[in-house]
mmCIF file of C-alpha atoms in Angstrom:
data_model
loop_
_atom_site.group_PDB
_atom_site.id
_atom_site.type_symbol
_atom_site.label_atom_id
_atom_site.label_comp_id
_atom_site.label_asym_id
_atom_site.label_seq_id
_atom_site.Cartn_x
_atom_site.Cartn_y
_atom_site.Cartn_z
ATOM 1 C CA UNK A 1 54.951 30.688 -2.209
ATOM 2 C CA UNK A 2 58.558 29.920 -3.776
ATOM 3 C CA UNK A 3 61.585 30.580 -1.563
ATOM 4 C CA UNK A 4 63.216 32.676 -4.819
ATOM 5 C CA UNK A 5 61.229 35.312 -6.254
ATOM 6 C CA UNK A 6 60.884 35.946 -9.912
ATOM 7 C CA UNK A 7 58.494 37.901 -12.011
ATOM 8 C CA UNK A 8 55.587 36.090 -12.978
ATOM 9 C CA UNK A 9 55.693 37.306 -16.468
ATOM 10 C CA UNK A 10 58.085 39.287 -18.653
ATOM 11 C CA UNK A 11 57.856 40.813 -22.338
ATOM 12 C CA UNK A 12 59.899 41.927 -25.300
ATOM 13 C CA UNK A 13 59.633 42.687 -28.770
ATOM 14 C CA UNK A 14 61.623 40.178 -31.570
ATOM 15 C CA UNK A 15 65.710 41.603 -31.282
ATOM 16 C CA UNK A 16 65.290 43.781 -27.780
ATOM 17 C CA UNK A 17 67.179 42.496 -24.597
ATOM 18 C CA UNK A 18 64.994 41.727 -21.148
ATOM 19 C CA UNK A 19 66.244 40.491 -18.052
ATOM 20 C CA UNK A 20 64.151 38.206 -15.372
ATOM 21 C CA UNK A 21 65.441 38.786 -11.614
ATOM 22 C CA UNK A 22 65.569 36.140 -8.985
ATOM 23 C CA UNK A 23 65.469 37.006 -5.756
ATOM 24 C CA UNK A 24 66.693 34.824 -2.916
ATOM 25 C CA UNK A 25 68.294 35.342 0.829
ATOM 26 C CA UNK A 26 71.469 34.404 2.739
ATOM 27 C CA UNK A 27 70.618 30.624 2.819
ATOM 28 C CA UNK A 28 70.877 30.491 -0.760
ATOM 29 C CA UNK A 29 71.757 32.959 -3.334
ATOM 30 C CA UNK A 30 73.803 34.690 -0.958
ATOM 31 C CA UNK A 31 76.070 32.136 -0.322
ATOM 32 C CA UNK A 32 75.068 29.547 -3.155
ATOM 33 C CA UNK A 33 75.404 29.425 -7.359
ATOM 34 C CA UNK A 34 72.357 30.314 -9.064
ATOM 35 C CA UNK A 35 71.177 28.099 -12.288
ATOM 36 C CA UNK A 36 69.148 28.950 -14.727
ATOM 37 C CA UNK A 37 66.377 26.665 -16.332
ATOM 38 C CA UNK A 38 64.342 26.756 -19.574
ATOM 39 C CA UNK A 39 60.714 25.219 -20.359
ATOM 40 C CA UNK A 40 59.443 25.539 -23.890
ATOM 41 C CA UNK A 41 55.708 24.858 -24.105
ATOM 42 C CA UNK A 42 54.719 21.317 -23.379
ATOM 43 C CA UNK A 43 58.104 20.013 -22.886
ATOM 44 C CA UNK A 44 60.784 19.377 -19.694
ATOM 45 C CA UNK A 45 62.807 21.863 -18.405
ATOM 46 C CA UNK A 46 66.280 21.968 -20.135
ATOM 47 C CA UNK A 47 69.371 23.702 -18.413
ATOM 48 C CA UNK A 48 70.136 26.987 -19.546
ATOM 49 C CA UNK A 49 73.201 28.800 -17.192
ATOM 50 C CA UNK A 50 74.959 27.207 -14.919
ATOM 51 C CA UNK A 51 76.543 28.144 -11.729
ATOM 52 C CA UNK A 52 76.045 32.091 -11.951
ATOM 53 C CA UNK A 53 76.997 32.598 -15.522
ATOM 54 C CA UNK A 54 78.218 29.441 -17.483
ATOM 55 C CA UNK A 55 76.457 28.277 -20.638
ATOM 56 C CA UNK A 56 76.639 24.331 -21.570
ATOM 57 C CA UNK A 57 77.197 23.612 -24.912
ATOM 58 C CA UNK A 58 74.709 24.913 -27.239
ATOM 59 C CA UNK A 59 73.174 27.496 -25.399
ATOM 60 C CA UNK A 60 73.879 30.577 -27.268
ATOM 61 C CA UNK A 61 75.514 33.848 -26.180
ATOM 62 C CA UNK A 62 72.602 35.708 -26.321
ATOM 63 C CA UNK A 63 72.041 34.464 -22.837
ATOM 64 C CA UNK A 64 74.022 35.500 -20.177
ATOM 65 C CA UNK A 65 73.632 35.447 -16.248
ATOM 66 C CA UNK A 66 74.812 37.599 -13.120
ATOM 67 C CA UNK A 67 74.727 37.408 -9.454
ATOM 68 C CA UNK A 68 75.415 40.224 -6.736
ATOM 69 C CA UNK A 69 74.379 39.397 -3.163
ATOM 70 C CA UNK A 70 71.029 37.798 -2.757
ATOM 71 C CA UNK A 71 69.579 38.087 -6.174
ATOM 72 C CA UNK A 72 70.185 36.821 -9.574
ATOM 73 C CA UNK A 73 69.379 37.761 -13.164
ATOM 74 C CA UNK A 74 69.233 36.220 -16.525
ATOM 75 C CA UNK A 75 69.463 38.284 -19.644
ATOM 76 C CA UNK A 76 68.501 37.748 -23.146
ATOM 77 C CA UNK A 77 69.857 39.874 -26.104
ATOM 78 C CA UNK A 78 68.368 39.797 -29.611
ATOM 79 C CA UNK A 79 65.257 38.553 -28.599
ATOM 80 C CA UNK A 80 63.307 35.724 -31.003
ATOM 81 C CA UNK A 81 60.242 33.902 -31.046
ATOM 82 C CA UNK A 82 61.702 30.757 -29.960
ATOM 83 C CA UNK A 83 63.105 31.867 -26.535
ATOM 84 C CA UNK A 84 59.187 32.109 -25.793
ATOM 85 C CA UNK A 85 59.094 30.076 -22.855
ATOM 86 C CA UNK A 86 59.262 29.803 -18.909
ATOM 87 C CA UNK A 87 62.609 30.881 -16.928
ATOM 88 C CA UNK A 88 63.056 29.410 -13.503
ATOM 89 C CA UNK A 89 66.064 29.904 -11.322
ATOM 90 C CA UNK A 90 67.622 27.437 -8.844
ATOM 91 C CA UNK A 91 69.907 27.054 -5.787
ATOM 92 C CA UNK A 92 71.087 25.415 -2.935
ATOM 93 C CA UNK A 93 69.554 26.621 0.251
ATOM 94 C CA UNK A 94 71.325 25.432 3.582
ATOM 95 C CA UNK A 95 68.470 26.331 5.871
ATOM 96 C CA UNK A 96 66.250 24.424 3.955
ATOM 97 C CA UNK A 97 68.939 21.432 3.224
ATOM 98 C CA UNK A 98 67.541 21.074 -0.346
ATOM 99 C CA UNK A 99 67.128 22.278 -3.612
ATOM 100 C CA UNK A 100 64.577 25.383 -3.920
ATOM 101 C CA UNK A 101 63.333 26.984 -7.473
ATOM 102 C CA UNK A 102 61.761 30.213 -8.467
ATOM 103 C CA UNK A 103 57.928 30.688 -9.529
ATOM 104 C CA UNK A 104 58.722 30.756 -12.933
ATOM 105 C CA UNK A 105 59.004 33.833 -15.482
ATOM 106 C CA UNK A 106 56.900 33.204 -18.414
ATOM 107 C CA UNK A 107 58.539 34.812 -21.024
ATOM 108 C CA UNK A 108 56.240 36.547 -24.050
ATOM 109 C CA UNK A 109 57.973 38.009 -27.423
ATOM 110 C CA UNK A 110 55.443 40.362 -29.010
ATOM 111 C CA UNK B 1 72.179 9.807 -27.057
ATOM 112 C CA UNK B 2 72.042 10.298 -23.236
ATOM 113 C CA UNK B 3 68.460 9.363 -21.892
ATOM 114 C CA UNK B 4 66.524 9.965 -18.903
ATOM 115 C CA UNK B 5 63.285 7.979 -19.001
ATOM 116 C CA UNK B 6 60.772 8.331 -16.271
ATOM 117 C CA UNK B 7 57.933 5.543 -15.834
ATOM 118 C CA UNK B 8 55.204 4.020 -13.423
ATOM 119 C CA UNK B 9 52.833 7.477 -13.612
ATOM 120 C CA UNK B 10 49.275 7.309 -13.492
ATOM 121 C CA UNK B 11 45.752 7.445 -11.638
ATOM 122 C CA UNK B 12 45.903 6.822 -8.108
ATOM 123 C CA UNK B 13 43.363 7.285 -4.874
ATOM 124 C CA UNK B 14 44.076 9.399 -1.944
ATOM 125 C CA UNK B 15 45.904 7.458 0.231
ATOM 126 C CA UNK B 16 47.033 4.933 -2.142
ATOM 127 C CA UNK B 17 50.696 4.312 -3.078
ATOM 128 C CA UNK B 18 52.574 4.634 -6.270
ATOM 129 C CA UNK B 19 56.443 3.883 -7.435
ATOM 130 C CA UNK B 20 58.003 5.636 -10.015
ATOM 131 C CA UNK B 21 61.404 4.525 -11.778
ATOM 132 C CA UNK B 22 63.813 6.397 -13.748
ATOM 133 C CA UNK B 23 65.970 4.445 -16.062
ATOM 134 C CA UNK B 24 69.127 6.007 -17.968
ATOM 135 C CA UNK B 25 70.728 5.041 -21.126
ATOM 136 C CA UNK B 26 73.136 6.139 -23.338
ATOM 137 C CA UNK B 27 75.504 6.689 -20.376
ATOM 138 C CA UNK B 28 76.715 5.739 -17.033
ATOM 139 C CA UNK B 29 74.986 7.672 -14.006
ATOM 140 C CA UNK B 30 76.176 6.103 -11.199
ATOM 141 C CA UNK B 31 78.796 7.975 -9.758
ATOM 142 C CA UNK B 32 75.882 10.978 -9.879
ATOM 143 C CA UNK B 33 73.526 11.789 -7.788
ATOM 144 C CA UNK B 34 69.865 11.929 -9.308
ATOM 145 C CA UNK B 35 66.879 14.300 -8.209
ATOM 146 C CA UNK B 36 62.850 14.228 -8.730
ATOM 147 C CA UNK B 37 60.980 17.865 -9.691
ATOM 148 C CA UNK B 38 57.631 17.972 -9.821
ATOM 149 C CA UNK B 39 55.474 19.879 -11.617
ATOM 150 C CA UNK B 40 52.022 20.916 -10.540
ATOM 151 C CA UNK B 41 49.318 21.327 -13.283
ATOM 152 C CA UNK B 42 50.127 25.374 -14.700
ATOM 153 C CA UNK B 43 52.773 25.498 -11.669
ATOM 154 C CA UNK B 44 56.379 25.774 -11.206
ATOM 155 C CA UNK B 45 59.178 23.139 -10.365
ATOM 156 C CA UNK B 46 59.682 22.351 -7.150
ATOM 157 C CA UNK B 47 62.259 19.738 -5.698
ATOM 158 C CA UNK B 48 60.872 16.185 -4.836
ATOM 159 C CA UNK B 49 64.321 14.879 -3.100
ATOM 160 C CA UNK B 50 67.612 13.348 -4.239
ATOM 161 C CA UNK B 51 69.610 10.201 -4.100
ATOM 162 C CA UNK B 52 73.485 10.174 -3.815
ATOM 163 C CA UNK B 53 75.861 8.154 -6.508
ATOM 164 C CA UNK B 54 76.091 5.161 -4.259
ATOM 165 C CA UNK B 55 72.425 5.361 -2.808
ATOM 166 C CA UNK B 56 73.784 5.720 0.701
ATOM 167 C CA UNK B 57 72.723 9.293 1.363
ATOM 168 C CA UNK B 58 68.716 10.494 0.577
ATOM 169 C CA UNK B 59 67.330 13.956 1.011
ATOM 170 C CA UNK B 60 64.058 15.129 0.504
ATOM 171 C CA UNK B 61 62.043 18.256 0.841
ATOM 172 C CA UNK B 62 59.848 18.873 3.710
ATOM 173 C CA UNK B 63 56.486 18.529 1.747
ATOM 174 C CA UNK B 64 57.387 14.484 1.146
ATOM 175 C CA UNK B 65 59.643 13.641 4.133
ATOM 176 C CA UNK B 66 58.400 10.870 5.580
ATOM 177 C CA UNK B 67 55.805 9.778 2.850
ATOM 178 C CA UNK B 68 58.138 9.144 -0.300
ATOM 179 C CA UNK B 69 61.420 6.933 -0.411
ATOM 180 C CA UNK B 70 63.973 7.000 -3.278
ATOM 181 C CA UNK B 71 66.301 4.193 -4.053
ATOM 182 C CA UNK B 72 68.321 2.611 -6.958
ATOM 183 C CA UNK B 73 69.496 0.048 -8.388
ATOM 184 C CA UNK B 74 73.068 0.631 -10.573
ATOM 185 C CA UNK B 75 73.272 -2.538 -11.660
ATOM 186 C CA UNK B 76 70.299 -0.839 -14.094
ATOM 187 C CA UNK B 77 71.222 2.705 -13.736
ATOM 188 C CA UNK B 78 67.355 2.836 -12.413
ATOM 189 C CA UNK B 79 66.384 5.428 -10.016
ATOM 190 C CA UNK B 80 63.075 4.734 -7.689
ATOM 191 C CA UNK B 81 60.459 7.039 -6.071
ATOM 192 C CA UNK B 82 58.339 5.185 -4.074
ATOM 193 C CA UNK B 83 55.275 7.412 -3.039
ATOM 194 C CA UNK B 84 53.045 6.023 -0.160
ATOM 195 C CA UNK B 85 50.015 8.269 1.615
ATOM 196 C CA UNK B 86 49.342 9.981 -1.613
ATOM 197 C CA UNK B 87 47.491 13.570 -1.582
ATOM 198 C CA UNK B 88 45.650 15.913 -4.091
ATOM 199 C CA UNK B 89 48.754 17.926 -3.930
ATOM 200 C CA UNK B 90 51.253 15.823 -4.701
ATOM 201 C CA UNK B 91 49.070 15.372 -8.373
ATOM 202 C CA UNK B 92 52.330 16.507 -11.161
ATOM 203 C CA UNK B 93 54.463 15.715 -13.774
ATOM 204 C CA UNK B 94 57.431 14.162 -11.960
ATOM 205 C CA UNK B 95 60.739 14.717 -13.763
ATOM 206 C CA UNK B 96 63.937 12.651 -13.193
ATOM 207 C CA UNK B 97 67.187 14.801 -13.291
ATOM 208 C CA UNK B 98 70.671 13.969 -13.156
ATOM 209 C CA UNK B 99 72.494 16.235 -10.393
ATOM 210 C CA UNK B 100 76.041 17.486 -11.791
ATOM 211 C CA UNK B 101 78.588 18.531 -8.611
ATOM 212 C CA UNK B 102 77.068 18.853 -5.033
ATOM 213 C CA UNK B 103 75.210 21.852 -3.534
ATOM 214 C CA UNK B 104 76.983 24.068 -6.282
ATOM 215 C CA UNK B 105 75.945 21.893 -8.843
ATOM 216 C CA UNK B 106 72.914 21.387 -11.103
ATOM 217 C CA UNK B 107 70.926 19.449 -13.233
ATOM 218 C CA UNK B 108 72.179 18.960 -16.429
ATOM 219 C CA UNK B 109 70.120 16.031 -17.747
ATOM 220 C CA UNK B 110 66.530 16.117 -17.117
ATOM 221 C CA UNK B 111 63.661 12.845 -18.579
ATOM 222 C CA UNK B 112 60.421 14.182 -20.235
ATOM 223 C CA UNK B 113 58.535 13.429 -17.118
ATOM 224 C CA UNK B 114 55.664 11.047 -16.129
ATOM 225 C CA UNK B 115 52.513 12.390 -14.729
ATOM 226 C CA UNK B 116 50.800 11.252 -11.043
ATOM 227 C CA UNK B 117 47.415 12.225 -10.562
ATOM 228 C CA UNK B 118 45.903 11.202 -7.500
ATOM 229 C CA UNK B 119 41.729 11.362 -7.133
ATOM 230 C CA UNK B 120 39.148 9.390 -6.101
#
């Protein structure tokens, strides 16, 4: 059972916009920047947003990321094939003293 | 290129112990912290522990407190995991990640992971 709580799956057609929620608590998201984390098939698990809603370098626009209270989202605009992958969100939690992740969101483009 | 590269991985017994070291290249880590994730076989990431710029402050998650140790060695911007009373459930790909900023940070530079199986 992951301290955040993401949908274990989410779906969109090639050019449509989906979101994947991350749900946290007072320990963390409440009180904590939320990151955002990327895992194509078969490979390691690449930064995506940073600290609520920043992009590093490269990271298109089409993704974009919120906050408000305990929970988080990521969106994706103009869905294509190649964001098929798995989302996880991140934060601090102080209860906890360490880092804690969401499930995972795998991500399918029909 | 900036490089994360995770080694020492493999087939160990229940019980048994196993060190892992993560070596970067391409730039200087030391004034960053560094982290291990692991990744269970068709599971999500979940925070090993982390190791402070200067080595002098270690944190770990509960699941590995007291059983794994992380060190380093600047002089060859080499992280350590050292893994002793090893379980079924601590059988993953462990990834090396460099921590940018504190607890409001992230990780920004990840390896390509090494993977620990431990059977009998």
């Amino acid at each position: 059972q992951s301290v955040l709580t993401q949908p274990p799956s989410a779906s969109g057609t090639p050019g449509q916009r989906v979101t994947i929620s991350c749900s946290g608590s007072s320990s963390n998201i409440g009180t904590k920047t939320v990151n955002w984390y990327q895992q194509l098939p078969g490979t390691a698990p690449k930064l995506l947003i940073y600290r609520n809603n920043q992009r590093p370098s490269g990271v298109p626009d089409r993704f974009s990321g919120s906050k408000s209270g305990t929970s988080a989202s990521l969106a994706i605009s103009g869905l294509q094939s190649e964001d098929e992958a798995d989302y996880f969100c991140a934060a601090w939690d102080d209860r906890l003293n360490g880092w804690v992740f969401g499930g995972g969101t795998k991500l399918t483009v029909l | 290129e900036v490089q994360l590269l995770e080694s020492g991985g493999g087939l160990v017994q229940p019980g048994g112990s196993l060190r892992l070291s993560c070596a970067a290249s391409g730039l200087t880590f030391n004034n960053f912290a560094r982290s291990w994730v692991r990744q269970a076989p068709g599971k999500g990431l979940e925070w090993v522990g982390a190791i402070s710029g200067n080595g002098g402050s270690t944190y770990y998650a509960d699941s590995v407190k007291g059983r794994f140790t992380m060190s380093r060695d600047n002089s060859k911007n080499t992280v350590y995991l050292q893994m002793n009373s090893l379980r079924a459930d601590d059988t993953a790909v462990y990834y090396c990640a460099r921590n940018y900023g504190d607890q409001e940070g992230f990780f920004d530079y990840w390896g390509q992971g090494t993977l620990v199986t431990v059977s009998s």
